[in-house]
XYZ file of C-alpha atoms in Angstrom:
651
model
C 123.384 74.908 126.248
C 124.564 76.287 129.561
C 125.708 79.417 127.816
C 122.317 79.821 126.199
C 120.499 79.497 129.546
C 122.822 82.056 131.078
C 122.211 84.207 128.020
C 118.531 84.354 128.822
C 119.074 84.718 132.506
C 120.874 87.969 131.840
C 118.389 89.047 129.136
C 115.387 88.749 131.426
C 117.191 90.353 134.304
C 117.836 93.322 132.022
C 114.094 94.011 132.364
C 114.579 94.275 136.134
C 117.364 96.750 135.733
C 115.216 98.761 133.357
C 112.336 98.665 135.830
C 114.517 99.932 138.606
C 115.859 102.755 136.419
C 112.435 103.900 135.335
C 110.821 103.492 138.710
C 113.586 105.574 140.270
C 112.735 108.570 138.080
C 108.963 108.400 137.971
C 106.539 107.160 140.592
C 102.858 106.974 139.818
C 100.117 106.037 142.248
C 98.076 103.104 140.999
C 95.203 101.186 142.624
C 96.419 98.116 144.456
C 95.316 94.656 143.534
C 94.074 91.949 145.925
C 96.786 90.982 148.365
C 95.786 87.319 148.661
C 95.281 86.588 144.989
C 94.192 83.059 144.087
C 95.915 80.911 141.537
C 94.331 80.836 138.113
C 92.083 77.866 137.515
C 94.166 75.007 136.255
C 93.527 73.674 132.768
C 91.640 70.378 132.690
C 93.422 67.203 131.622
C 92.901 66.450 127.961
C 90.486 63.738 126.919
C 90.656 61.499 123.865
C 88.139 59.323 122.056
C 90.762 56.602 121.791
C 90.310 53.453 123.837
C 92.126 53.701 127.176
C 94.012 50.507 126.410
C 95.806 52.331 123.621
C 97.068 55.064 125.988
C 100.251 54.102 127.805
C 100.933 55.465 131.284
C 104.314 57.143 131.824
C 106.177 57.479 135.113
C 109.732 57.078 133.799
C 112.006 57.544 130.834
C 111.702 53.852 129.986
C 107.933 54.251 129.632
C 108.450 57.079 127.109
C 111.021 55.142 125.178
C 108.711 52.127 124.900
C 105.832 54.167 123.532
C 105.053 53.697 119.839
C 105.746 56.513 117.362
C 102.615 58.681 117.002
C 100.874 57.230 120.056
C 99.225 58.904 123.028
C 100.831 58.651 126.519
C 99.697 59.879 129.907
C 101.919 61.117 132.692
C 100.920 59.567 136.004
C 101.537 60.673 139.545
C 104.209 63.176 140.578
C 107.217 62.971 138.327
C 110.384 64.452 139.851
C 112.904 63.417 137.208
C 113.629 64.875 133.803
C 112.100 63.175 130.810
C 113.073 63.380 127.115
C 110.653 62.859 124.275
C 112.582 61.289 121.410
C 109.687 60.530 119.099
C 106.481 62.072 117.870
C 103.983 61.621 120.722
C 100.891 63.193 122.199
C 101.571 63.642 125.892
C 98.624 64.021 128.289
C 98.244 63.687 132.018
C 96.167 61.483 134.327
C 94.095 63.071 137.045
C 96.332 64.631 139.721
C 99.542 64.120 137.763
C 102.219 66.802 138.211
C 105.460 67.168 136.235
C 108.116 68.686 138.482
C 111.134 67.791 136.385
C 111.967 69.095 132.918
C 110.191 67.669 129.857
C 112.758 67.865 127.036
C 111.384 67.842 123.475
C 113.792 66.075 121.123
C 111.446 65.172 118.284
C 109.307 66.983 115.720
C 105.506 67.128 115.894
C 105.109 66.607 119.623
C 101.810 67.627 121.285
C 101.508 68.352 125.037
C 97.960 68.639 126.289
C 96.474 69.119 129.718
C 99.724 68.614 131.677
C 100.323 70.311 135.026
C 103.922 71.576 135.311
C 105.359 72.876 138.543
C 108.693 74.496 139.352
C 108.857 74.528 143.162
C 112.551 73.990 143.807
C 112.155 70.403 144.985
C 113.793 68.772 141.958
C 116.334 71.327 140.834
C 114.604 71.790 137.492
C 114.908 75.293 136.010
C 112.679 74.771 132.960
C 109.350 72.926 133.049
C 109.574 72.225 129.304
C 112.439 72.672 126.848
C 112.294 72.406 123.041
C 115.798 71.822 121.740
C 115.219 73.166 118.233
C 112.533 70.776 117.086
C 109.606 71.816 114.886
C 105.838 71.600 115.159
C 105.499 71.606 118.985
C 101.973 72.147 120.273
C 101.325 73.002 123.907
C 97.699 73.431 124.851
C 95.451 73.473 127.906
C 98.431 73.039 130.237
C 99.174 74.705 133.584
C 102.624 76.138 134.404
C 103.287 77.027 138.022
C 106.430 78.796 139.242
C 106.250 79.111 143.012
C 108.331 80.988 145.549
C 109.765 77.658 146.720
C 111.961 77.759 143.643
C 113.823 80.709 145.096
C 116.143 78.232 146.770
C 117.599 77.423 143.341
C 118.844 80.992 143.008
C 118.475 80.887 139.214
C 116.308 82.189 136.410
C 113.297 79.889 135.853
C 111.274 79.362 132.679
C 107.942 77.650 132.263
C 108.708 76.886 128.625
C 112.023 77.315 126.803
C 112.374 77.284 123.005
C 115.857 76.952 121.561
C 117.370 77.625 118.119
C 115.300 76.272 115.264
C 112.157 75.484 117.330
C 109.929 76.481 114.419
C 106.120 76.302 114.084
C 105.456 76.131 117.847
C 102.024 76.824 119.262
C 101.015 77.720 122.830
C 97.241 77.890 123.115
C 94.825 77.974 126.029
C 97.401 77.479 128.782
C 97.484 78.896 132.289
C 100.665 80.449 133.770
C 100.858 81.180 137.525
C 104.121 82.987 138.110
C 105.337 84.057 141.562
C 107.446 87.144 141.978
C 111.038 86.037 142.571
C 112.441 86.533 146.037
C 115.980 86.336 144.572
C 117.948 88.388 142.116
C 116.884 86.335 139.093
C 113.805 86.694 136.932
C 110.964 84.199 136.382
C 109.573 83.807 132.854
C 106.506 82.029 131.452
C 107.803 81.443 127.872
C 111.427 82.175 126.918
C 112.331 82.059 123.186
C 115.907 82.173 121.966
C 116.130 82.994 118.311
C 118.905 82.883 115.771
C 116.201 81.271 113.821
C 112.821 80.670 115.337
C 109.995 80.870 112.885
C 106.193 80.963 113.109
C 105.591 80.957 116.823
C 101.982 81.460 117.891
C 101.080 82.309 121.515
C 97.331 82.677 121.896
C 94.429 82.484 124.384
C 96.666 81.994 127.431
C 95.954 83.255 130.919
C 98.901 84.672 132.907
C 98.794 85.716 136.536
C 101.638 87.262 138.508
C 101.398 86.802 142.253
C 103.461 87.732 145.329
C 104.265 84.862 147.679
C 107.248 86.750 149.220
C 108.810 90.166 148.988
C 109.966 90.428 145.343
C 113.516 91.188 144.453
C 113.511 90.784 140.683
C 111.190 90.822 137.651
C 108.571 88.423 136.325
C 107.720 88.144 132.615
C 105.080 86.321 130.588
C 107.012 86.138 127.301
C 110.546 87.010 126.186
C 111.415 86.540 122.501
C 114.951 87.364 121.425
C 115.988 87.085 117.745
C 119.662 87.013 118.742
C 121.033 88.459 115.465
C 123.396 91.407 115.690
C 123.772 92.246 111.989
C 121.369 94.844 110.703
C 118.962 93.344 108.194
C 119.163 89.862 109.718
C 116.359 88.612 111.941
C 116.178 85.725 114.354
C 112.421 85.845 114.760
C 109.848 85.693 111.977
C 106.126 84.960 111.836
C 105.837 85.785 115.562
C 102.237 86.125 116.746
C 100.933 86.910 120.258
C 97.171 87.256 120.351
C 94.164 87.190 122.711
C 96.193 86.556 125.867
C 95.249 87.927 129.324
C 98.161 89.031 131.484
C 97.408 90.444 134.897
C 99.263 91.672 137.977
C 97.705 90.061 141.077
C 100.627 90.855 143.384
C 98.859 93.542 145.360
C 101.582 95.940 144.211
C 100.846 99.110 142.312
C 101.771 98.871 138.634
C 104.660 101.333 138.954
C 106.251 99.183 141.659
C 105.225 95.731 140.522
C 108.176 94.804 138.292
C 105.843 92.742 136.125
C 106.176 92.534 132.332
C 104.047 91.298 129.480
C 105.743 90.705 126.103
C 109.384 91.441 125.294
C 110.475 91.093 121.657
C 113.670 91.996 119.788
C 115.176 91.429 116.352
C 111.890 90.395 114.745
C 111.326 90.416 111.002
C 107.590 90.472 111.581
C 105.796 90.393 114.924
C 102.059 90.841 115.524
C 100.786 91.577 118.995
C 97.045 91.886 118.886
C 93.902 91.585 120.982
C 95.719 91.050 124.263
C 94.706 92.432 127.665
C 97.493 93.758 129.902
C 96.339 94.646 133.397
C 98.336 96.449 136.135
C 101.758 95.657 134.681
C 104.848 97.791 135.087
C 105.488 97.515 131.368
C 103.245 95.692 128.903
C 105.282 95.586 125.667
C 109.035 96.145 125.418
C 112.257 94.923 123.756
C 113.960 91.891 125.264
C 116.785 94.220 126.418
C 119.596 91.880 125.362
C 122.514 94.033 124.039
C 123.666 94.186 120.412
C 120.329 93.026 118.981
C 119.768 94.214 115.379
C 116.632 96.351 115.216
C 113.271 94.754 114.397
C 111.792 95.322 110.953
C 108.079 95.147 111.746
C 106.110 95.069 115.029
C 102.392 95.621 114.708
C 100.324 96.282 117.838
C 96.582 96.213 117.173
C 93.515 96.132 119.382
C 95.282 95.577 122.692
C 93.861 96.809 125.993
C 96.386 98.364 128.405
C 94.489 98.613 131.649
C 96.054 100.296 134.655
C 99.618 99.697 133.415
C 102.527 101.982 134.327
C 103.908 101.937 130.766
C 102.095 100.569 127.718
C 104.765 100.313 125.052
C 108.470 100.954 125.525
C 110.569 100.870 122.375
C 113.908 102.588 121.842
C 115.389 103.881 118.601
C 118.030 101.101 118.825
C 115.320 98.445 119.041
C 113.406 99.106 115.816
C 113.933 100.506 112.363
C 112.206 103.852 111.597
C 108.554 103.165 110.840
C 108.794 99.539 112.063
C 106.198 99.899 114.835
C 102.564 100.352 113.907
C 100.087 100.912 116.766
C 96.358 101.075 115.979
C 93.098 100.666 117.880
C 94.875 100.112 121.202
C 93.220 101.250 124.430
C 95.536 103.213 126.724
C 92.745 105.000 128.587
C 93.884 103.931 132.070
C 97.604 103.571 131.407
C 99.899 106.137 132.973
C 102.405 106.405 130.113
C 101.238 104.908 126.796
C 104.648 105.170 125.044
C 108.076 105.581 126.597
C 111.766 105.588 125.716
C 114.673 104.623 127.958
C 117.992 106.163 129.073
C 118.404 108.912 126.495
C 116.912 107.012 123.606
C 113.875 108.650 121.991
C 110.566 107.014 122.500
C 108.388 106.326 119.498
C 106.206 109.313 119.998
C 105.194 110.772 116.610
C 102.338 108.827 115.103
C 101.052 109.133 111.531
C 97.439 108.611 110.515
C 98.020 104.928 109.695
C 99.394 104.242 113.219
C 103.089 104.180 112.300
C 105.339 105.483 115.084
C 108.531 107.505 114.609
C 111.117 108.459 117.222
C 111.963 111.905 115.914
C 110.474 114.612 113.680
C 113.085 114.084 110.973
C 112.196 110.354 110.757
C 108.538 111.276 110.477
C 109.199 113.882 107.816
C 111.359 111.574 105.742
C 108.458 109.091 105.507
C 106.776 111.456 102.995
C 103.690 111.732 105.234
C 102.535 115.156 106.433
C 100.508 114.978 109.678
C 101.754 113.496 112.936
C 100.355 113.356 116.414
C 102.415 113.361 119.598
C 101.389 110.324 121.651
C 103.564 110.890 124.720
C 105.391 113.798 126.349
C 109.032 114.508 125.379
C 111.425 115.809 127.996
C 114.053 116.936 125.525
C 113.929 117.209 121.722
C 116.976 115.768 119.994
C 119.015 117.040 117.023
C 116.908 114.723 114.865
C 113.806 116.731 115.660
C 113.986 118.886 112.548
C 112.205 119.691 109.300
C 114.402 119.951 106.224
C 114.081 122.419 103.374
C 111.250 121.410 101.068
C 109.469 119.312 103.664
C 105.902 120.143 104.833
C 105.024 118.811 108.254
C 102.117 119.258 110.681
C 102.580 118.352 114.336
C 99.700 117.953 116.774
C 100.964 118.174 120.381
C 97.750 116.362 121.466
C 97.846 117.692 125.018
C 101.409 116.460 125.791
C 104.335 118.475 127.096
C 107.376 119.001 124.927
C 110.616 120.941 125.380
C 113.879 121.561 123.601
C 114.909 123.018 120.241
C 112.891 122.359 117.102
C 114.776 123.211 113.901
C 112.631 124.086 110.934
C 114.063 124.820 107.504
C 110.892 123.878 105.656
C 107.233 124.425 106.329
C 105.978 123.434 109.788
C 102.512 123.705 111.346
C 102.082 123.268 115.082
C 98.722 122.756 116.736
C 97.125 121.211 119.776
C 93.718 119.711 119.233
C 93.195 119.162 122.987
C 93.494 122.808 124.048
C 96.687 121.796 125.893
C 94.811 119.740 128.532
C 96.636 121.502 131.338
C 100.056 120.595 129.888
C 102.775 123.024 129.090
C 105.602 123.057 126.525
C 108.579 125.240 125.911
C 110.310 125.138 122.518
C 113.143 127.074 120.969
C 112.494 127.558 117.256
C 115.518 127.513 115.029
C 116.183 127.378 111.272
C 115.077 129.418 108.303
C 111.652 127.879 107.584
C 108.115 129.085 108.281
C 106.226 127.797 111.263
C 102.488 128.169 111.623
C 100.778 127.912 114.998
C 97.103 127.065 114.756
C 94.566 127.999 117.364
C 90.862 127.617 118.022
C 88.263 130.274 118.817
C 89.477 132.865 121.278
C 88.074 135.800 123.238
C 89.757 139.031 122.195
C 88.716 140.995 125.244
C 90.149 138.432 127.651
C 93.523 138.410 125.922
C 93.719 142.192 126.000
C 93.732 142.014 129.813
C 96.855 139.884 129.824
C 98.664 141.791 127.170
C 98.053 145.152 128.781
C 100.477 144.211 131.537
C 102.728 141.501 130.102
C 103.611 142.548 126.584
C 103.710 139.211 124.813
C 102.167 137.445 121.920
C 99.515 135.235 123.442
C 96.651 133.049 122.236
C 93.974 131.963 124.681
C 92.980 128.296 124.434
C 89.454 126.943 124.102
C 88.931 126.192 127.767
C 89.960 129.702 128.723
C 92.720 128.929 131.219
C 95.678 128.210 128.928
C 97.709 130.443 126.695
C 100.008 130.051 123.745
C 102.899 132.427 124.390
C 105.719 133.514 122.147
C 108.709 134.918 124.007
C 111.284 136.390 121.639
C 114.887 137.322 122.162
C 114.668 139.292 118.944
C 111.956 141.639 117.684
C 108.628 140.003 116.890
C 106.253 141.319 114.259
C 102.580 140.428 114.228
C 100.331 141.257 111.314
C 96.593 141.759 111.153
C 96.084 138.209 109.996
C 97.811 136.447 112.846
C 101.300 136.150 111.462
C 104.330 136.399 113.733
C 107.958 136.598 112.595
C 110.835 135.970 114.999
C 114.544 135.339 114.715
C 115.437 132.237 116.742
C 112.740 132.925 119.254
C 111.423 130.867 122.086
C 107.927 129.376 121.900
C 106.231 128.504 125.131
C 102.912 126.679 125.574
C 101.417 127.022 129.027
C 99.715 129.365 131.468
C 100.730 132.979 131.784
C 102.392 132.417 135.159
C 104.320 129.491 133.758
C 105.454 131.645 130.846
C 106.796 134.230 133.295
C 108.633 131.607 135.301
C 110.106 130.074 132.166
C 111.360 133.408 130.945
C 112.914 134.255 134.296
C 114.589 130.855 134.846
C 116.035 130.821 131.341
C 117.101 134.486 131.294
C 114.903 135.224 128.319
C 114.270 138.814 127.343
C 110.770 139.010 125.937
C 112.047 141.507 123.391
C 110.138 144.298 121.685
C 106.771 143.128 120.391
C 105.162 145.454 117.899
C 102.598 145.643 115.153
C 103.607 145.131 111.588
C 104.246 148.321 109.652
C 103.339 148.560 105.965
C 104.709 150.965 103.365
C 102.473 152.561 100.751
C 104.405 153.850 97.693
C 102.933 156.063 94.948
C 103.720 155.754 91.229
C 102.901 159.034 89.406
C 104.277 157.745 86.130
C 106.743 160.602 85.905
C 104.357 163.356 86.907
C 106.039 164.532 90.086
C 106.952 162.864 93.354
C 104.647 161.726 96.178
C 106.275 160.643 99.377
C 105.777 157.089 100.662
C 103.654 156.583 103.752
C 104.172 154.014 106.500
C 101.259 152.796 108.593
C 100.738 150.295 111.354
C 98.745 147.211 110.478
C 95.027 147.751 110.918
C 95.161 151.536 110.611
C 93.969 153.701 107.744
C 95.596 156.597 105.915
C 94.171 159.529 103.926
C 95.591 159.279 100.449
C 97.482 162.315 99.146
C 96.127 164.181 96.114
C 97.038 162.956 92.696
C 99.348 165.400 90.811
C 97.665 167.467 88.155
C 98.532 166.770 84.519
C 97.857 169.331 81.772
C 95.141 168.105 79.412
C 93.837 165.550 81.865
C 91.371 165.624 84.690
C 89.846 163.398 87.389
C 93.132 161.938 88.683
C 92.849 158.985 91.156
C 94.924 156.180 92.748
C 94.485 152.622 91.522
C 95.420 149.029 92.370
C 95.103 147.304 89.026
C 91.810 148.376 87.567
C 90.280 149.088 90.963
C 90.064 152.658 92.156
C 91.227 153.188 95.746
C 89.098 155.336 98.031
C 90.635 158.316 99.785
C 90.585 156.479 103.124
C 92.779 153.434 102.561
C 93.731 150.515 104.914
C 96.649 148.511 103.539
C 97.063 144.817 104.355
C 100.626 144.593 103.031
C 103.280 146.741 101.369
C 101.743 148.127 98.182
C 102.327 150.586 95.355
C 99.390 152.731 94.174
C 99.430 153.959 90.578
C 98.026 157.303 89.466
C 95.556 157.378 86.550
C 93.864 160.312 84.850
C 91.019 160.974 82.410
C 91.823 163.108 79.295
C 89.666 166.203 78.787
C 88.005 166.218 75.285
C 87.037 169.558 73.447
C 83.279 169.704 72.542
C 83.844 172.693 70.170
C 82.831 175.541 72.529
C 85.693 178.015 72.924
C 86.265 179.605 76.338
C 87.913 182.904 77.082
C 91.109 181.243 78.253
C 91.529 179.415 74.958
C 90.856 175.938 76.343
C 88.041 173.680 75.247
C 85.913 170.949 76.797
C 84.053 168.099 75.219
C 80.885 166.210 76.105
C 82.086 163.330 73.995
C 83.687 160.106 75.278
C 86.602 160.121 77.677
C 89.366 157.579 77.974
C 91.833 156.551 80.670
C 95.473 157.274 80.035
C 98.781 156.501 81.739
C 97.367 153.267 83.165
C 100.610 151.562 84.251
C 100.630 148.244 86.071
C 100.351 148.026 89.855
C 103.386 146.618 91.592
C 103.769 145.175 95.131
C 106.960 145.162 97.089
C 107.970 141.803 98.469
C 109.712 141.026 101.694
C 108.505 143.667 104.046
C 105.392 141.834 105.244
C 104.111 138.366 105.820
C 101.605 136.564 103.559
C 97.959 136.516 104.683
C 96.125 133.354 105.642
C 92.603 134.628 105.837
C 92.082 132.383 108.837
C 89.863 134.123 111.384
C 89.316 131.153 113.685
C 91.695 132.454 116.384
C 92.422 135.719 118.094
C 96.026 136.680 118.675
C 97.204 139.886 120.230
C 100.554 141.611 119.640
C 101.670 144.407 121.934
C 104.665 146.615 122.355
C 105.807 148.114 125.551
C 105.332 151.601 124.199
C 103.184 151.269 121.116
C 99.850 149.884 122.336
C 97.760 146.835 121.515
C 96.067 145.572 118.384
C 93.777 142.624 117.769
C 94.983 139.872 115.418
C 92.869 137.109 113.866
C 93.870 133.631 112.750
C 96.671 131.264 113.734
C 100.190 132.454 114.355
C 102.978 131.944 111.876
C 106.495 131.987 113.227
C 109.078 132.433 110.521
C 112.591 131.880 111.723
C 115.414 133.693 110.006
C 118.981 133.003 110.920
C 120.900 136.087 111.840
C 123.217 137.212 109.072
C 126.604 138.517 110.224
């Protein structure tokens, strides 16, 4: 048992080390809470309809041992010794009674109601209550106090401790008043050690963290550790945490408070719903004990994260891909809704059903298509990639993102928030096609930027942000908003930020030019007509159709449609010559030829062919304005989103 207690001492302290690591890298200003916070109102002693004569008073172990199986007993006075419950009892408390020792549960079906527990260092107790693997424990309407006086014990303290096999336990309607530790050990409201703990329900509890002295370590409401290290095995199942209120009343800003809500690891199925987390450093996280097998399912639904530093922190080593589902949670006043830790990707790509994925490849492998970024990413990993045959849409959702994104399939990038003042820089790699979607843009405004900066830019909806493509290779932009680049750099941000990014990363913006289309002419063996190249958006005057003896009225056609003499191509194309045969009406002319007023028919009507590979497909999307410029070739307006098609360089 000593090893188990030490086990959890280290596990909870891991949260403190995590807090220090994160706080050292990011400091956020948060509103302070009341300095002299009051203790939460203590739960009232339970009442029973039973006759008082049937309720035995307990002040010692002998009193407990003498109680009848299934009876009700009441703790009386201040109890400073440890007590062990060896039979099924309902334990209540008389007015003013305080349990300062440890109440050990060594029987199934025990109920504890309305008892005031206090860990103040006067008795040496480190747990107010301990369930040593018994089932059916119910703890309701109790008060658990951990005060700064317990610092003298120099140990981790737990309000309630559940050991291996403590199944079907319920904590409902209790009050936890937890002081910040003034020593290098953490204080915990409920500490659960798995290896098999099933069907734990923690609901309707009120938890308050307070500062009696300068804190040196972390304070937690609930730590639940499955304690299985083999993948596919789970020490926690049927774990439910619902409708609890956890608040930081230390007077410390959330980012410096070292207060934690729920920590859970190695769970087969965990449901965290309807809770309110206020002012915490981190609301939901793993237990941080090493070598825990990843959780299979953690569902977070309808929670309110109010003024927290971090809402949910889960690492790729903590959960299986797709294990975490977050829906209808309120992060409106939380600094960082989702976070990772120490090089491990956060769960940042969210599908429409709320499922979170740590990397683009994990998201793509789910078979779903659309994903929204729910938190900024400092550096994309090798796993942020789209494979051949996959079709993925990523919405940056106003968050910053940087690194290399490899696309060998079909990728669409958009930002439904208009970037929200954020910026991103991405290197595109791979052989797939990437589409960048925009909104409605002002062509005239973009021209002003392009005239001096020679880039491919898209102005955002609010008018002060730009999508910018900086290419190390040539970039081609067509009249329908398509851009092709070989391993180019994609930057989302303001124009000045784009310049700085290019300069700091030694990026040559490259030569940006309009797409050039080739018009070929098929005379069907009646002479040669030279091909014509033309920049996208410009017109050409078609050459004359060669004359053919016995035919008249030659013209150029695409299929059955005659092409006018002024022609504007939208892609590479081959025009086919067609003629009308002259028919003799019977009137001889001096030159021996004849004409006819009878019917005429088309001849030499070969099929129209298009060359493939010299231009990009058209989208027809005119919702955005994109401009492509070249340093020496001028400017042209482009409509629609941007498509970036990455082609690996062939040696």
